[in-house]
PDB file of C-alpha atoms in Angstrom:
ATOM      1  CA  ALA H 259     -96.436  25.949 236.658  1.00  0.00           C
ATOM      2  CA  GLN H 260     -94.704  24.144 233.861  1.00  0.00           C
ATOM      3  CA  SER H 261     -93.555  20.685 234.831  1.00  0.00           C
ATOM      4  CA  VAL H 262     -92.216  17.446 233.425  1.00  0.00           C
ATOM      5  CA  SER H 263     -93.123  14.045 234.820  1.00  0.00           C
ATOM      6  CA  GLN H 264     -91.266  10.808 234.411  1.00  0.00           C
ATOM      7  CA  HIS H 265     -93.416   7.949 235.544  1.00  0.00           C
ATOM      8  CA  ASN H 266     -90.839   5.426 236.590  1.00  0.00           C
ATOM      9  CA  HIS H 267     -88.212   6.094 239.201  1.00  0.00           C
ATOM     10  CA  HIS H 268     -86.301   2.831 238.701  1.00  0.00           C
ATOM     11  CA  VAL H 269     -86.683   0.254 235.962  1.00  0.00           C
ATOM     12  CA  ILE H 270     -84.947  -3.099 236.045  1.00  0.00           C
ATOM     13  CA  LEU H 271     -84.733  -5.153 232.859  1.00  0.00           C
ATOM     14  CA  SER H 272     -82.875  -8.144 231.575  1.00  0.00           C
ATOM     15  CA  GLU H 273     -80.693  -7.834 228.495  1.00  0.00           C
ATOM     16  CA  ALA H 274     -82.641  -8.022 225.226  1.00  0.00           C
ATOM     17  CA  ALA H 275     -85.847  -6.821 226.871  1.00  0.00           C
ATOM     18  CA  SER H 276     -87.677  -3.897 225.316  1.00  0.00           C
ATOM     19  CA  LEU H 277     -87.682  -0.539 227.014  1.00  0.00           C
ATOM     20  CA  GLU H 278     -90.226   2.235 227.211  1.00  0.00           C
ATOM     21  CA  LEU H 279     -89.764   5.177 229.560  1.00  0.00           C
ATOM     22  CA  GLY H 280     -92.613   7.594 229.982  1.00  0.00           C
ATOM     23  CA  CYS H 281     -92.409  11.373 229.910  1.00  0.00           C
ATOM     24  CA  ASN H 282     -95.284  13.827 230.122  1.00  0.00           C
ATOM     25  CA  TYR H 283     -95.268  17.584 230.318  1.00  0.00           C
ATOM     26  CA  SER H 284     -97.827  19.950 231.722  1.00  0.00           C
ATOM     27  CA  TYR H 285     -98.138  22.652 229.103  1.00  0.00           C
ATOM     28  CA  GLY H 286    -100.322  22.676 226.032  1.00  0.00           C
ATOM     29  CA  GLY H 287     -98.346  25.038 223.874  1.00  0.00           C
ATOM     30  CA  THR H 288     -95.370  24.564 221.600  1.00  0.00           C
ATOM     31  CA  VAL H 289     -92.394  22.750 223.030  1.00  0.00           C
ATOM     32  CA  ASN H 290     -88.993  21.363 222.172  1.00  0.00           C
ATOM     33  CA  LEU H 291     -88.312  17.963 223.683  1.00  0.00           C
ATOM     34  CA  PHE H 292     -85.142  16.180 224.705  1.00  0.00           C
ATOM     35  CA  TRP H 293     -83.944  12.959 226.233  1.00  0.00           C
ATOM     36  CA  TYR H 294     -80.590  12.934 227.989  1.00  0.00           C
ATOM     37  CA  VAL H 295     -78.651   9.988 229.391  1.00  0.00           C
ATOM     38  CA  GLN H 296     -76.236  10.085 232.304  1.00  0.00           C
ATOM     39  CA  TYR H 297     -73.949   7.090 232.727  1.00  0.00           C
ATOM     40  CA  PRO H 298     -72.620   6.514 236.243  1.00  0.00           C
ATOM     41  CA  GLY H 299     -70.233   9.282 237.224  1.00  0.00           C
ATOM     42  CA  GLN H 300     -70.526  11.066 233.916  1.00  0.00           C
ATOM     43  CA  HIS H 301     -72.196  14.160 232.578  1.00  0.00           C
ATOM     44  CA  LEU H 302     -75.368  14.407 230.544  1.00  0.00           C
ATOM     45  CA  GLN H 303     -75.315  13.328 226.944  1.00  0.00           C
ATOM     46  CA  LEU H 304     -78.034  14.123 224.455  1.00  0.00           C
ATOM     47  CA  LEU H 305     -79.803  10.988 223.243  1.00  0.00           C
ATOM     48  CA  LEU H 306     -82.292  12.632 220.942  1.00  0.00           C
ATOM     49  CA  LYS H 307     -84.344  15.757 220.417  1.00  0.00           C
ATOM     50  CA  TYR H 308     -87.576  16.873 218.834  1.00  0.00           C
ATOM     51  CA  PHE H 309     -88.059  20.362 217.457  1.00  0.00           C
ATOM     52  CA  SER H 310     -90.677  19.864 214.745  1.00  0.00           C
ATOM     53  CA  GLY H 311     -91.692  17.564 211.896  1.00  0.00           C
ATOM     54  CA  ASP H 312     -91.869  13.777 212.116  1.00  0.00           C
ATOM     55  CA  PRO H 313     -93.033  12.948 215.647  1.00  0.00           C
ATOM     56  CA  LEU H 314     -90.983   9.738 215.645  1.00  0.00           C
ATOM     57  CA  VAL H 315     -87.431  10.707 216.403  1.00  0.00           C
ATOM     58  CA  LYS H 316     -84.412   8.451 216.186  1.00  0.00           C
ATOM     59  CA  GLY H 317     -81.401   9.072 218.366  1.00  0.00           C
ATOM     60  CA  ILE H 318     -78.065   7.554 219.162  1.00  0.00           C
ATOM     61  CA  LYS H 319     -77.416   4.024 220.431  1.00  0.00           C
ATOM     62  CA  GLY H 320     -80.655   2.660 218.951  1.00  0.00           C
ATOM     63  CA  PHE H 321     -83.017   4.830 220.983  1.00  0.00           C
ATOM     64  CA  GLU H 322     -86.113   6.462 219.587  1.00  0.00           C
ATOM     65  CA  ALA H 323     -88.927   8.575 220.987  1.00  0.00           C
ATOM     66  CA  GLU H 324     -92.416   9.453 219.872  1.00  0.00           C
ATOM     67  CA  PHE H 325     -94.009  12.819 220.423  1.00  0.00           C
ATOM     68  CA  ILE H 326     -97.761  12.558 220.920  1.00  0.00           C
ATOM     69  CA  LYS H 327     -99.025  16.103 221.115  1.00  0.00           C
ATOM     70  CA  SER H 328    -102.544  15.167 222.198  1.00  0.00           C
ATOM     71  CA  LYS H 329    -101.154  13.318 225.198  1.00  0.00           C
ATOM     72  CA  PHE H 330     -98.359  15.817 225.988  1.00  0.00           C
ATOM     73  CA  SER H 331     -96.014  12.840 225.934  1.00  0.00           C
ATOM     74  CA  PHE H 332     -92.548  12.045 224.630  1.00  0.00           C
ATOM     75  CA  ASN H 333     -91.807   8.450 225.520  1.00  0.00           C
ATOM     76  CA  LEU H 334     -88.402   6.912 225.005  1.00  0.00           C
ATOM     77  CA  ARG H 335     -88.099   3.427 223.514  1.00  0.00           C
ATOM     78  CA  LYS H 336     -85.480   0.859 222.656  1.00  0.00           C
ATOM     79  CA  PRO H 337     -86.367  -2.558 221.216  1.00  0.00           C
ATOM     80  CA  SER H 338     -83.582  -4.485 222.917  1.00  0.00           C
ATOM     81  CA  VAL H 339     -81.545  -3.124 225.822  1.00  0.00           C
ATOM     82  CA  GLN H 340     -77.953  -3.985 226.626  1.00  0.00           C
ATOM     83  CA  TRP H 341     -76.095  -4.051 229.912  1.00  0.00           C
ATOM     84  CA  SER H 342     -74.264  -0.910 228.745  1.00  0.00           C
ATOM     85  CA  ASP H 343     -77.576   0.980 228.728  1.00  0.00           C
ATOM     86  CA  THR H 344     -77.529   0.999 232.527  1.00  0.00           C
ATOM     87  CA  ALA H 345     -77.768   4.708 233.300  1.00  0.00           C
ATOM     88  CA  GLU H 346     -80.135   7.437 234.402  1.00  0.00           C
ATOM     89  CA  TYR H 347     -82.401   8.931 231.766  1.00  0.00           C
ATOM     90  CA  PHE H 348     -83.803  12.432 231.880  1.00  0.00           C
ATOM     91  CA  CYS H 349     -86.595  13.930 229.853  1.00  0.00           C
ATOM     92  CA  ALA H 350     -86.353  17.690 229.391  1.00  0.00           C
ATOM     93  CA  VAL H 351     -88.677  20.242 227.857  1.00  0.00           C
ATOM     94  CA  ASN H 352     -88.121  23.729 226.537  1.00  0.00           C
ATOM     95  CA  PHE H 353     -91.423  25.578 226.666  1.00  0.00           C
ATOM     96  CA  TYR H 354     -91.994  28.288 224.079  1.00  0.00           C
ATOM     97  CA  GLY H 355     -92.755  31.751 225.350  1.00  0.00           C
ATOM     98  CA  GLY H 356     -89.565  33.595 226.192  1.00  0.00           C
ATOM     99  CA  SER H 357     -87.865  30.746 228.010  1.00  0.00           C
ATOM    100  CA  GLN H 358     -84.472  31.642 226.506  1.00  0.00           C
ATOM    101  CA  GLY H 359     -83.783  27.981 226.044  1.00  0.00           C
ATOM    102  CA  ASN H 360     -84.263  27.083 229.685  1.00  0.00           C
ATOM    103  CA  LEU H 361     -84.973  23.409 230.187  1.00  0.00           C
ATOM    104  CA  ILE H 362     -87.398  21.899 232.655  1.00  0.00           C
ATOM    105  CA  PHE H 363     -86.203  18.425 233.590  1.00  0.00           C
ATOM    106  CA  GLY H 364     -88.059  15.427 234.841  1.00  0.00           C
ATOM    107  CA  LYS H 365     -86.738  13.763 237.964  1.00  0.00           C
ATOM    108  CA  GLY H 366     -85.081  11.020 236.008  1.00  0.00           C
ATOM    109  CA  THR H 367     -85.487   7.263 235.601  1.00  0.00           C
ATOM    110  CA  LYS H 368     -82.736   4.912 236.635  1.00  0.00           C
ATOM    111  CA  LEU H 369     -82.406   1.958 234.310  1.00  0.00           C
ATOM    112  CA  SER H 370     -80.621  -1.148 235.521  1.00  0.00           C
ATOM    113  CA  VAL H 371     -80.010  -3.851 232.933  1.00  0.00           C
ATOM    114  CA  LYS H 372     -79.151  -7.301 234.240  1.00  0.00           C
ATOM    115  CA  PRO H 373     -76.693  -9.269 232.119  1.00  0.00           C
TER     116      PRO H 373
ATOM    117  CA  ASN L 290     -62.980  22.196 220.655  1.00  0.00           C
ATOM    118  CA  ALA L 291     -63.141  21.497 224.367  1.00  0.00           C
ATOM    119  CA  GLY L 292     -66.864  22.287 224.477  1.00  0.00           C
ATOM    120  CA  VAL L 293     -68.030  23.184 227.974  1.00  0.00           C
ATOM    121  CA  THR L 294     -65.513  22.840 230.795  1.00  0.00           C
ATOM    122  CA  GLN L 295     -65.991  23.279 234.529  1.00  0.00           C
ATOM    123  CA  THR L 296     -63.500  24.035 237.278  1.00  0.00           C
ATOM    124  CA  PRO L 297     -63.058  22.483 239.810  1.00  0.00           C
ATOM    125  CA  LYS L 298     -64.310  18.913 239.417  1.00  0.00           C
ATOM    126  CA  PHE L 299     -64.639  18.307 243.161  1.00  0.00           C
ATOM    127  CA  ARG L 300     -64.684  20.542 246.204  1.00  0.00           C
ATOM    128  CA  VAL L 301     -65.357  20.203 249.896  1.00  0.00           C
ATOM    129  CA  LEU L 302     -66.334  23.310 251.820  1.00  0.00           C
ATOM    130  CA  LYS L 303     -67.108  24.018 255.429  1.00  0.00           C
ATOM    131  CA  THR L 304     -70.359  25.766 256.276  1.00  0.00           C
ATOM    132  CA  GLY L 305     -69.973  29.498 255.830  1.00  0.00           C
ATOM    133  CA  GLN L 306     -67.070  29.349 253.393  1.00  0.00           C
ATOM    134  CA  SER L 307     -67.299  30.888 249.979  1.00  0.00           C
ATOM    135  CA  MET L 308     -66.240  29.676 246.579  1.00  0.00           C
ATOM    136  CA  THR L 309     -66.643  30.281 242.864  1.00  0.00           C
ATOM    137  CA  LEU L 310     -67.304  27.690 240.203  1.00  0.00           C
ATOM    138  CA  LEU L 311     -66.057  28.495 236.752  1.00  0.00           C
ATOM    139  CA  CYS L 312     -67.716  27.452 233.528  1.00  0.00           C
ATOM    140  CA  ALA L 313     -66.057  28.072 230.191  1.00  0.00           C
ATOM    141  CA  GLN L 314     -67.233  27.367 226.656  1.00  0.00           C
ATOM    142  CA  ASP L 315     -65.410  27.713 223.365  1.00  0.00           C
ATOM    143  CA  MET L 316     -68.407  27.435 221.024  1.00  0.00           C
ATOM    144  CA  ASN L 317     -69.206  31.160 220.969  1.00  0.00           C
ATOM    145  CA  HIS L 318     -72.619  30.462 222.483  1.00  0.00           C
ATOM    146  CA  GLU L 319     -74.713  33.373 223.657  1.00  0.00           C
ATOM    147  CA  TYR L 320     -76.657  31.510 226.310  1.00  0.00           C
ATOM    148  CA  MET L 321     -75.249  29.873 229.422  1.00  0.00           C
ATOM    149  CA  TYR L 322     -76.919  28.126 232.351  1.00  0.00           C
ATOM    150  CA  TRP L 323     -76.155  26.764 235.794  1.00  0.00           C
ATOM    151  CA  TYR L 324     -78.098  23.750 237.099  1.00  0.00           C
ATOM    152  CA  ARG L 325     -77.880  21.720 240.254  1.00  0.00           C
ATOM    153  CA  GLN L 326     -78.589  18.009 240.355  1.00  0.00           C
ATOM    154  CA  ASP L 327     -79.833  16.327 243.498  1.00  0.00           C
ATOM    155  CA  PRO L 328     -80.873  12.682 243.905  1.00  0.00           C
ATOM    156  CA  GLY L 329     -84.480  12.157 242.871  1.00  0.00           C
ATOM    157  CA  MET L 330     -84.874  15.790 241.816  1.00  0.00           C
ATOM    158  CA  GLY L 331     -83.477  15.875 238.304  1.00  0.00           C
ATOM    159  CA  LEU L 332     -81.727  19.069 237.274  1.00  0.00           C
ATOM    160  CA  ARG L 333     -82.989  22.437 238.423  1.00  0.00           C
ATOM    161  CA  LEU L 334     -82.005  25.770 236.930  1.00  0.00           C
ATOM    162  CA  ILE L 335     -80.175  28.129 239.279  1.00  0.00           C
ATOM    163  CA  HIS L 336     -79.314  31.113 237.066  1.00  0.00           C
ATOM    164  CA  TYR L 337     -78.832  31.727 233.396  1.00  0.00           C
ATOM    165  CA  SER L 338     -77.416  34.323 231.043  1.00  0.00           C
ATOM    166  CA  VAL L 339     -78.560  35.372 227.591  1.00  0.00           C
ATOM    167  CA  GLY L 340     -75.397  37.268 226.798  1.00  0.00           C
ATOM    168  CA  GLU L 341     -72.287  38.941 228.116  1.00  0.00           C
ATOM    169  CA  GLY L 342     -73.106  41.200 231.037  1.00  0.00           C
ATOM    170  CA  THR L 343     -76.609  39.794 231.603  1.00  0.00           C
ATOM    171  CA  THR L 344     -77.885  37.298 234.142  1.00  0.00           C
ATOM    172  CA  ALA L 345     -81.294  36.118 235.292  1.00  0.00           C
ATOM    173  CA  LYS L 346     -82.724  33.954 238.048  1.00  0.00           C
ATOM    174  CA  GLY L 347     -83.872  30.430 237.471  1.00  0.00           C
ATOM    175  CA  GLU L 348     -85.942  28.101 239.611  1.00  0.00           C
ATOM    176  CA  VAL L 349     -83.628  27.862 242.640  1.00  0.00           C
ATOM    177  CA  PRO L 350     -81.459  31.017 242.794  1.00  0.00           C
ATOM    178  CA  ASP L 351     -81.308  31.607 246.561  1.00  0.00           C
ATOM    179  CA  GLY L 352     -77.829  31.436 248.047  1.00  0.00           C
ATOM    180  CA  TYR L 353     -76.084  31.812 244.685  1.00  0.00           C
ATOM    181  CA  ASN L 354     -74.768  34.681 242.619  1.00  0.00           C
ATOM    182  CA  VAL L 355     -73.497  34.670 239.066  1.00  0.00           C
ATOM    183  CA  SER L 356     -71.528  36.837 236.703  1.00  0.00           C
ATOM    184  CA  ARG L 357     -70.945  36.840 232.956  1.00  0.00           C
ATOM    185  CA  LEU L 358     -68.166  39.361 232.386  1.00  0.00           C
ATOM    186  CA  LYS L 359     -66.902  37.564 229.307  1.00  0.00           C
ATOM    187  CA  LYS L 360     -68.998  35.774 226.730  1.00  0.00           C
ATOM    188  CA  GLN L 361     -67.134  32.516 227.153  1.00  0.00           C
ATOM    189  CA  ASN L 362     -67.256  32.376 230.963  1.00  0.00           C
ATOM    190  CA  PHE L 363     -70.092  32.024 233.434  1.00  0.00           C
ATOM    191  CA  LEU L 364     -69.223  32.078 237.135  1.00  0.00           C
ATOM    192  CA  LEU L 365     -71.361  30.684 239.946  1.00  0.00           C
ATOM    193  CA  GLY L 366     -70.627  31.973 243.433  1.00  0.00           C
ATOM    194  CA  LEU L 367     -71.577  30.749 246.849  1.00  0.00           C
ATOM    195  CA  GLU L 368     -71.008  33.530 249.359  1.00  0.00           C
ATOM    196  CA  SER L 369     -71.737  31.504 252.500  1.00  0.00           C
ATOM    197  CA  ALA L 370     -72.036  27.807 251.799  1.00  0.00           C
ATOM    198  CA  ALA L 371     -74.690  25.718 253.538  1.00  0.00           C
ATOM    199  CA  PRO L 372     -75.063  21.920 253.730  1.00  0.00           C
ATOM    200  CA  SER L 373     -78.214  22.251 251.586  1.00  0.00           C
ATOM    201  CA  GLN L 374     -75.951  23.342 248.753  1.00  0.00           C
ATOM    202  CA  THR L 375     -74.258  19.952 248.645  1.00  0.00           C
ATOM    203  CA  SER L 376     -74.981  18.907 245.093  1.00  0.00           C
ATOM    204  CA  VAL L 377     -73.577  18.290 241.651  1.00  0.00           C
ATOM    205  CA  TYR L 378     -73.468  21.473 239.612  1.00  0.00           C
ATOM    206  CA  PHE L 379     -73.728  21.408 235.840  1.00  0.00           C
ATOM    207  CA  CYS L 380     -73.076  24.238 233.481  1.00  0.00           C
ATOM    208  CA  ALA L 381     -74.512  24.333 229.980  1.00  0.00           C
ATOM    209  CA  SER L 382     -74.328  26.600 226.989  1.00  0.00           C
ATOM    210  CA  SER L 383     -76.522  26.943 223.941  1.00  0.00           C
ATOM    211  CA  ARG L 384     -77.116  28.875 220.785  1.00  0.00           C
ATOM    212  CA  ARG L 385     -80.416  29.743 219.248  1.00  0.00           C
ATOM    213  CA  LEU L 386     -80.996  27.531 216.236  1.00  0.00           C
ATOM    214  CA  ALA L 387     -84.265  29.236 215.252  1.00  0.00           C
ATOM    215  CA  ALA L 388     -87.004  31.177 216.989  1.00  0.00           C
ATOM    216  CA  GLU L 389     -87.543  29.593 220.406  1.00  0.00           C
ATOM    217  CA  THR L 390     -85.300  26.673 219.446  1.00  0.00           C
ATOM    218  CA  TYR L 391     -82.158  25.966 221.394  1.00  0.00           C
ATOM    219  CA  GLU L 392     -79.880  23.005 222.029  1.00  0.00           C
ATOM    220  CA  GLN L 393     -77.866  22.844 225.230  1.00  0.00           C
ATOM    221  CA  TYR L 394     -74.435  21.345 225.671  1.00  0.00           C
ATOM    222  CA  PHE L 395     -73.445  20.297 229.169  1.00  0.00           C
ATOM    223  CA  GLY L 396     -70.189  20.380 231.055  1.00  0.00           C
ATOM    224  CA  PRO L 397     -68.820  17.470 233.114  1.00  0.00           C
ATOM    225  CA  GLY L 398     -70.098  18.765 236.440  1.00  0.00           C
ATOM    226  CA  THR L 399     -68.661  19.859 239.768  1.00  0.00           C
ATOM    227  CA  ARG L 400     -69.371  17.759 242.834  1.00  0.00           C
ATOM    228  CA  LEU L 401     -69.608  20.044 245.865  1.00  0.00           C
ATOM    229  CA  THR L 402     -69.888  18.844 249.437  1.00  0.00           C
ATOM    230  CA  VAL L 403     -70.585  21.288 252.257  1.00  0.00           C
ATOM    231  CA  THR L 404     -69.919  19.947 255.750  1.00  0.00           C
TER     232      THR L 404
END
């Protein structure tokens, strides 16, 4: 079955530290890739997306992600986190093959940034 | 544009009661989705619709029914609520940007508690 794995359940960082959150998916075919962020008590917001082209994708709020097809990975990065980045981050994958846009989500990574 | 809206925002039900969650979108999107979010589980697809009058099952459809009588609305029904249905429910809509390429927009969520 198609699946998405996020390696870290909870990450705690100090402000200005660098961030990398891992995401791997199970399927070897063509995919569209997304990272969403959910601030406490709020709904999901799209951070960035990859459909095709340059595998290094830049998103909002200084986030970027790199698609490595050979590793089935789409890791999220930020050079210097802020307290306001405290949130839960979800990786999501749309697998080609009649999915009708359905997304498979990872279980999420909670990021806590200490001021 | 309001985007994707959900009604109600909060609800408490007793076991065995029924209710309907309403999702509305004003972006003229063909595709609509219902997800549930549970702690440590990410988001899981309940049902989806690829157009007015059509619905299909997702990953966790048991105990739910849906209807898409109008293009802009997607209703999620619980006929006999169970405590296991305590969750946060998110609706999303999308359009097809290209073959097999979609981008979903999420509503603010409905927090449902079944006692």
